[in-house]
């Protein structure tokens, strides 16, 4: 029976010189990091560059690593700082088309790939509706101020608790909860057409 | 509980992260507040919508690029300096001692061995050093009295030319 080592244990093993442990951390966190960074900077290439930079910084810091906080707090703090700097400094061009433009399949845009292999949609109209919904949701997240965006992504997709997210964003827990509240208030207005169709009042 | 207080609790309620006592308090407020009930339902709808976004897979070259970045990292520098200084602390102390030595050695300036006050006052300002060493022949005017030869203990008197 193989025991799954915790993040902290893996990182301590990396500190001790075990390269294999670093590979395991790389496998464990490459997808969450790329996805978080992509939702933050809205540029796939930049998101991958930043994610690679996160792993490089983790590697560089290995000898001084002390498990004073959760590994994910440390990891996502590095990622969030890089993302916020990137958004503020570079203001990357959005790759997505506007909502008024003809909708094309994601595979042609090279914008996103889903995990499903060779989607087969017997109902093209349904497919277009789904794509339109996804674009609307992505757009709504992208419009959020950076810190609110980071809070939503960490809360929703990384399922980090409030204490962790507040450490990552360097604010109090109550400030974080207010941040999330404002973000969700904005999202429910931006996504009103989609929300209305799914909510029974 | 007021609607304002709900702000910091509503998401935790939706997430199911509230402790029982607080959850009951929130529920009680919701039972009596339509606006907050709507908000809770819509927040739930938003979190469901966020689930619709697909997960991206990193590109095939991702791991290789991380490995390349790590391989490009400079190895730890072991300069000649490291041979002398097994630790930064020793290096610091050594450099401080060196500085101290250099500073002490560079101190210059005349240092009188005798304090000025201890020196005898010479009344004649025109004290002529050279003439005070007049040849012995000039001393013939002065009685050569060995018995009174205690000049050594007395300050030199200038010879009157």
PDB file of C-alpha atoms in Angstrom, chain A residues 22-23 26-27 30-31 34-35 38-39 44 48 51-52 56 59-60 112-115 133-134 137-138 141 155-157 160-162 177 180-181 184-185 188 194-195 198-199 201, chain B residues 6-13 15 17 35 38-43 45-63 65-67 69-70 73 76:
ATOM      1  CA  UNK A  22       9.556  17.850  -6.776  1.00  0.00           C
ATOM      2  CA  UNK A  23       8.184  15.951  -9.777  1.00  0.00           C
ATOM      3  CA  UNK A  26       4.754  19.464 -10.229  1.00  0.00           C
ATOM      4  CA  UNK A  27       2.225  16.825 -11.266  1.00  0.00           C
ATOM      5  CA  UNK A  30       0.458  22.160 -12.594  1.00  0.00           C
ATOM      6  CA  UNK A  31      -3.200  21.995 -13.653  1.00  0.00           C
ATOM      7  CA  UNK A  34      -2.339  26.969 -14.986  1.00  0.00           C
ATOM      8  CA  UNK A  35      -6.112  27.247 -14.641  1.00  0.00           C
ATOM      9  CA  UNK A  38      -5.313  31.603 -17.034  1.00  0.00           C
ATOM     10  CA  UNK A  39      -8.482  32.916 -15.388  1.00  0.00           C
ATOM     11  CA  UNK A  44      -2.843  30.978 -22.182  1.00  0.00           C
ATOM     12  CA  UNK A  48       1.847  28.796 -18.630  1.00  0.00           C
ATOM     13  CA  UNK A  51       2.968  28.766 -13.757  1.00  0.00           C
ATOM     14  CA  UNK A  52       6.464  27.632 -14.753  1.00  0.00           C
ATOM     15  CA  UNK A  56      10.994  27.683 -10.450  1.00  0.00           C
ATOM     16  CA  UNK A  59      12.593  25.074  -6.446  1.00  0.00           C
ATOM     17  CA  UNK A  60      14.841  28.059  -5.687  1.00  0.00           C
ATOM     18  CA  UNK A 112      -9.233  26.597 -24.444  1.00  0.00           C
ATOM     19  CA  UNK A 113      -9.291  22.875 -24.666  1.00  0.00           C
ATOM     20  CA  UNK A 114     -11.716  20.865 -22.666  1.00  0.00           C
ATOM     21  CA  UNK A 115     -10.817  17.546 -21.160  1.00  0.00           C
ATOM     22  CA  UNK A 133     -22.804  30.712 -21.697  1.00  0.00           C
ATOM     23  CA  UNK A 134     -19.155  29.882 -21.051  1.00  0.00           C
ATOM     24  CA  UNK A 137     -19.200  33.508 -17.471  1.00  0.00           C
ATOM     25  CA  UNK A 138     -15.529  33.977 -18.406  1.00  0.00           C
ATOM     26  CA  UNK A 141     -14.986  36.901 -14.082  1.00  0.00           C
ATOM     27  CA  UNK A 155     -12.515  30.331  -3.205  1.00  0.00           C
ATOM     28  CA  UNK A 156     -14.405  28.564  -5.967  1.00  0.00           C
ATOM     29  CA  UNK A 157     -11.827  26.552  -7.903  1.00  0.00           C
ATOM     30  CA  UNK A 160      -9.279  27.184  -0.100  1.00  0.00           C
ATOM     31  CA  UNK A 161     -10.748  28.290   3.204  1.00  0.00           C
ATOM     32  CA  UNK A 162     -11.184  31.918   4.145  1.00  0.00           C
ATOM     33  CA  UNK A 177     -15.483  37.988   3.126  1.00  0.00           C
ATOM     34  CA  UNK A 180     -16.079  37.925  -1.926  1.00  0.00           C
ATOM     35  CA  UNK A 181     -19.500  39.362  -1.173  1.00  0.00           C
ATOM     36  CA  UNK A 184     -20.591  37.697  -6.053  1.00  0.00           C
ATOM     37  CA  UNK A 185     -22.911  40.716  -6.027  1.00  0.00           C
ATOM     38  CA  UNK A 188     -25.048  37.882 -10.073  1.00  0.00           C
ATOM     39  CA  UNK A 194     -28.207  32.957 -16.753  1.00  0.00           C
ATOM     40  CA  UNK A 195     -29.000  33.270 -13.065  1.00  0.00           C
ATOM     41  CA  UNK A 198     -31.714  28.676 -13.082  1.00  0.00           C
ATOM     42  CA  UNK A 199     -33.203  30.243  -9.951  1.00  0.00           C
ATOM     43  CA  UNK A 201     -37.843  32.860  -6.737  1.00  0.00           C
TER      44      UNK A 201
ATOM     45  CA  UNK B   6     -25.321  38.925   6.541  1.00  0.00           C
ATOM     46  CA  UNK B   7     -22.648  40.236   4.165  1.00  0.00           C
ATOM     47  CA  UNK B   8     -19.813  38.428   5.926  1.00  0.00           C
ATOM     48  CA  UNK B   9     -21.872  35.308   6.543  1.00  0.00           C
ATOM     49  CA  UNK B  10     -23.867  34.687   3.421  1.00  0.00           C
ATOM     50  CA  UNK B  11     -21.138  32.965   1.410  1.00  0.00           C
ATOM     51  CA  UNK B  12     -20.094  30.796   4.321  1.00  0.00           C
ATOM     52  CA  UNK B  13     -23.775  29.852   4.634  1.00  0.00           C
ATOM     53  CA  UNK B  15     -20.690  27.011   1.295  1.00  0.00           C
ATOM     54  CA  UNK B  17     -19.069  26.430   6.413  1.00  0.00           C
ATOM     55  CA  UNK B  35     -34.178  40.164  -0.267  1.00  0.00           C
ATOM     56  CA  UNK B  38     -33.102  35.988  -3.209  1.00  0.00           C
ATOM     57  CA  UNK B  39     -29.464  36.856  -2.711  1.00  0.00           C
ATOM     58  CA  UNK B  40     -28.668  33.410  -1.269  1.00  0.00           C
ATOM     59  CA  UNK B  41     -30.399  31.672  -4.173  1.00  0.00           C
ATOM     60  CA  UNK B  42     -28.608  33.827  -6.733  1.00  0.00           C
ATOM     61  CA  UNK B  43     -25.227  33.337  -5.072  1.00  0.00           C
ATOM     62  CA  UNK B  45     -26.692  29.952  -8.950  1.00  0.00           C
ATOM     63  CA  UNK B  46     -23.473  31.877  -9.566  1.00  0.00           C
ATOM     64  CA  UNK B  47     -21.322  29.186  -7.946  1.00  0.00           C
ATOM     65  CA  UNK B  48     -23.092  26.597 -10.137  1.00  0.00           C
ATOM     66  CA  UNK B  49     -22.404  28.700 -13.217  1.00  0.00           C
ATOM     67  CA  UNK B  50     -18.728  28.925 -12.310  1.00  0.00           C
ATOM     68  CA  UNK B  51     -18.685  25.124 -12.377  1.00  0.00           C
ATOM     69  CA  UNK B  52     -19.567  25.210 -16.074  1.00  0.00           C
ATOM     70  CA  UNK B  53     -16.146  26.500 -17.063  1.00  0.00           C
ATOM     71  CA  UNK B  54     -13.987  23.627 -18.291  1.00  0.00           C
ATOM     72  CA  UNK B  55     -10.656  22.723 -16.767  1.00  0.00           C
ATOM     73  CA  UNK B  56      -7.640  23.383 -18.959  1.00  0.00           C
ATOM     74  CA  UNK B  57      -4.815  20.907 -19.360  1.00  0.00           C
ATOM     75  CA  UNK B  58      -1.317  22.392 -19.432  1.00  0.00           C
ATOM     76  CA  UNK B  59       0.450  22.046 -22.774  1.00  0.00           C
ATOM     77  CA  UNK B  60       2.524  18.947 -23.526  1.00  0.00           C
ATOM     78  CA  UNK B  61       5.788  20.849 -23.146  1.00  0.00           C
ATOM     79  CA  UNK B  62       4.952  22.290 -19.727  1.00  0.00           C
ATOM     80  CA  UNK B  63       6.980  19.905 -17.558  1.00  0.00           C
ATOM     81  CA  UNK B  65       9.990  23.804 -19.714  1.00  0.00           C
ATOM     82  CA  UNK B  66      10.038  23.671 -15.917  1.00  0.00           C
ATOM     83  CA  UNK B  67      12.943  21.200 -16.080  1.00  0.00           C
ATOM     84  CA  UNK B  69      14.343  26.462 -16.215  1.00  0.00           C
ATOM     85  CA  UNK B  70      15.696  24.498 -13.281  1.00  0.00           C
ATOM     86  CA  UNK B  73      19.792  27.760 -12.644  1.00  0.00           C
ATOM     87  CA  UNK B  76      26.132  27.373  -6.025  1.00  0.00           C
TER      88      UNK B  76
END
